[in-house]
Coordinates of C-alpha atoms in Angstrom, one line a residue:
M236 CA -3.7 -21.5 8.2
S237 CA -6.2 -18.9 7.0
V238 CA -8.1 -16.2 9.2
F239 CA -10.8 -14.5 8.0
L240 CA -11.3 -11.1 10.3
A241 CA -14.5 -9.3 9.2
A242 CA -15.3 -7.4 12.1
C243 CA -12.1 -6.2 13.6
G244 CA -11.3 -2.3 14.5
G245 CA -13.4 -0.2 16.8
G246 CA -15.9 -1.7 19.3
G247 CA -18.9 0.5 17.8
G248 CA -19.4 -1.3 14.8
D249 CA -19.9 0.0 11.1
N250 CA -21.7 2.8 12.3
A251 CA -19.1 4.1 14.8
P252 CA -17.2 7.3 13.7
V253 CA -14.0 7.1 11.6
D254 CA -12.2 8.5 14.8
E255 CA -13.1 5.6 16.7
L256 CA -12.1 3.0 14.3
A257 CA -8.8 4.6 13.5
A258 CA -8.0 4.8 17.2
N259 CA -8.7 1.0 17.2
P260 CA -7.5 -0.5 14.3
A261 CA -7.6 -4.4 13.2
L262 CA -4.4 -5.9 14.2
L263 CA -2.6 -8.5 13.3
N264 CA 0.3 -9.5 15.5
S265 CA 0.7 -13.1 14.6
N266 CA 3.0 -14.7 12.0
N267 CA 2.5 -16.9 9.1
Q268 CA -1.3 -16.0 8.7
T269 CA -3.6 -15.5 5.3
V270 CA -5.9 -12.8 6.2
R271 CA -8.5 -11.5 4.1
M272 CA -10.5 -8.4 5.2
D273 CA -13.6 -7.5 3.8
R274 CA -16.2 -5.8 5.9
T275 CA -18.6 -2.8 5.4
G276 CA -17.8 0.8 6.9
T277 CA -14.6 2.7 7.2
Y278 CA -11.5 1.1 9.3
A279 CA -7.9 1.0 10.0
M280 CA -5.6 -1.8 10.1
E281 CA -2.0 -2.4 11.3
V282 CA 0.0 -5.4 10.6
T283 CA 3.0 -5.9 13.1
G284 CA 3.5 -9.8 12.5
A285 CA 5.8 -11.0 9.9
N286 CA 5.6 -13.6 7.0
N287 CA 1.7 -12.8 6.3
V288 CA -0.6 -12.4 3.4
V289 CA -3.3 -9.8 3.8
T290 CA -5.8 -9.0 1.3
I291 CA -8.1 -5.9 1.4
A292 CA -11.5 -7.1 -0.3
T293 CA -12.9 -5.3 -3.3
K294 CA -14.6 -1.7 -2.3
N295 CA -13.3 -1.7 1.3
K296 CA -12.6 1.5 2.6
L297 CA -9.6 2.3 5.2
T298 CA -8.4 5.7 6.6
R299 CA -5.1 4.0 7.0
L300 CA -3.2 0.5 6.7
T301 CA 0.3 0.1 8.7
L302 CA 2.8 -2.8 8.1
T303 CA 5.2 -2.2 10.5
G304 CA 6.3 -6.3 10.7
T305 CA 8.5 -7.7 8.1
L306 CA 8.2 -10.2 5.1
N307 CA 4.5 -9.3 4.6
R308 CA 2.5 -9.2 1.3
L309 CA -0.5 -7.1 0.9
V310 CA -3.0 -7.0 -1.8
V311 CA -5.1 -4.6 -2.3
E312 CA -8.1 -5.5 -4.6
T313 CA -10.2 -3.6 -7.0
L314 CA -12.3 -0.3 -6.1
A315 CA -10.7 -0.4 -2.8
E316 CA -10.0 3.3 -1.4
I317 CA -7.3 3.8 1.5
G318 CA -6.3 7.0 2.9
I319 CA -2.8 6.1 3.9
I320 CA -0.7 3.0 3.7
D321 CA 2.8 3.2 5.9
V322 CA 5.0 0.8 5.0
P323 CA 8.0 1.2 7.6
G324 CA 8.8 -2.6 8.0
A325 CA 11.3 -4.4 5.7
N326 CA 11.0 -6.9 3.3
N327 CA 7.4 -6.5 2.5
T328 CA 5.4 -6.4 -0.8
V329 CA 2.4 -3.8 -1.6
V330 CA 0.2 -4.8 -4.7
L331 CA -2.4 -2.5 -5.5
Q332 CA -4.7 -4.0 -8.0
N333 CA -6.7 -2.2 -11.1
N334 CA -8.9 1.0 -9.8
V335 CA -7.3 1.5 -6.4
I336 CA -7.3 4.9 -4.9
V337 CA -4.5 5.8 -2.2
N338 CA -3.9 9.5 -1.0
D339 CA -0.5 8.5 0.6
L340 CA 2.0 5.4 -0.2
R341 CA 5.0 5.5 2.0
V342 CA 7.3 2.8 1.7
T343 CA 10.1 3.8 4.3
G344 CA 11.1 -0.1 5.0
A345 CA 14.3 -1.3 3.1
N346 CA 14.0 -4.0 0.4
S347 CA 10.5 -3.5 -0.2
V348 CA 8.3 -3.6 -3.3
A349 CA 5.2 -2.0 -4.4
T350 CA 3.5 -2.4 -7.5
I351 CA 0.8 0.0 -8.7
G352 CA -1.9 -1.4 -11.2
A353 CA -3.9 0.2 -14.2
A354 CA -6.1 2.8 -13.5
T355 CA -5.0 3.1 -9.9
R356 CA -4.8 6.5 -8.1
V357 CA -1.7 7.2 -5.5
D358 CA -1.9 10.8 -5.0
R359 CA 1.3 11.0 -3.3
L360 CA 4.4 8.3 -3.4
L361 CA 7.0 8.5 -0.9
V362 CA 10.1 6.2 -0.9
S363 CA 12.9 6.2 1.5
G364 CA 13.7 2.9 2.1
S365 CA 16.8 1.4 0.5
N366 CA 16.8 -0.9 -2.4
T367 CA 13.2 -0.5 -2.7
I368 CA 11.5 -1.3 -6.4
V369 CA 8.2 0.4 -7.1
T370 CA 6.7 -0.6 -10.6
I371 CA 3.8 1.5 -12.1
E372 CA 2.2 -0.9 -14.6
A373 CA 0.2 1.3 -17.0
L374 CA -0.4 4.7 -18.5
T375 CA -3.7 4.8 -16.9
S376 CA -2.6 5.0 -13.4
T377 CA -2.2 8.0 -11.9
V378 CA 0.7 9.1 -9.5
P379 CA 1.0 12.8 -9.7
A380 CA 4.0 13.1 -7.0
I381 CA 6.4 11.0 -6.4
T382 CA 9.4 11.6 -3.8
L383 CA 12.4 9.2 -3.4
S384 CA 14.7 10.0 -0.4
G385 CA 16.5 7.0 0.2
S386 CA 19.0 5.1 -1.9
N387 CA 19.1 2.6 -4.5
I388 CA 15.6 2.7 -5.4
T389 CA 14.5 1.8 -8.7
V390 CA 10.9 3.1 -10.0
R391 CA 9.4 1.4 -13.1
M392 CA 6.9 3.3 -15.3
P393 CA 5.5 2.8 -18.9
I394 CA 7.1 5.2 -21.6
G395 CA 5.8 8.3 -21.6
F396 CA 4.4 7.9 -17.6
K397 CA 7.0 10.5 -16.5
A398 CA 5.8 13.4 -18.5
T399 CA 2.3 13.1 -16.0
T400 CA 4.3 13.3 -12.6
T401 CA 6.5 15.1 -10.5
V402 CA 9.7 13.3 -9.4
T403 CA 11.5 14.6 -6.6
N404 CA 15.0 12.8 -5.9
T405 CA 16.7 13.9 -3.0
G406 CA 18.7 10.3 -2.3
S407 CA 21.5 8.7 -4.2
N408 CA 22.0 6.0 -6.6
N409 CA 18.0 6.1 -7.6
L410 CA 17.1 5.2 -11.0
I411 CA 13.8 5.9 -13.1
I412 CA 13.5 3.1 -15.6
E413 CA 10.9 3.9 -18.4
Y414 CA 9.7 0.6 -20.3

């Protein structure tokens, strides 16, 4: 079943202050849904359900996107901007396509997968979820700060990318693989 949510969030519409929209995020608490968010203005979203596919359309702007549910797949399309992506739920997948901007990507849920596309900027990447795999796809991506505090985390990055970032590893059995 597909669901199209174009006007979720705060009750004030697209001209509502960002704080109002952030206080009343679009909420997906159903299971097994396919959702495409495509709206103007800045909004927030929370996914508490399980086994959903959520797409954030090209050029959308979010203050915060939270995946507390499990087994969800988040796809953020080209030119979208998101303040914080928080992934405390386990077994989630996050795909940031090319030319996406994210201030903070926090993957704290275990067994998650994150992919950072070409020319995508993630200012701070925090991974504390055990057994998480992060792939940075291109040298044109920008991730100046990576913090690994969980265990058995794998970060894959192109050869030469490590020189452009600062990796802080306080966890155990974590791997940085240049490919």
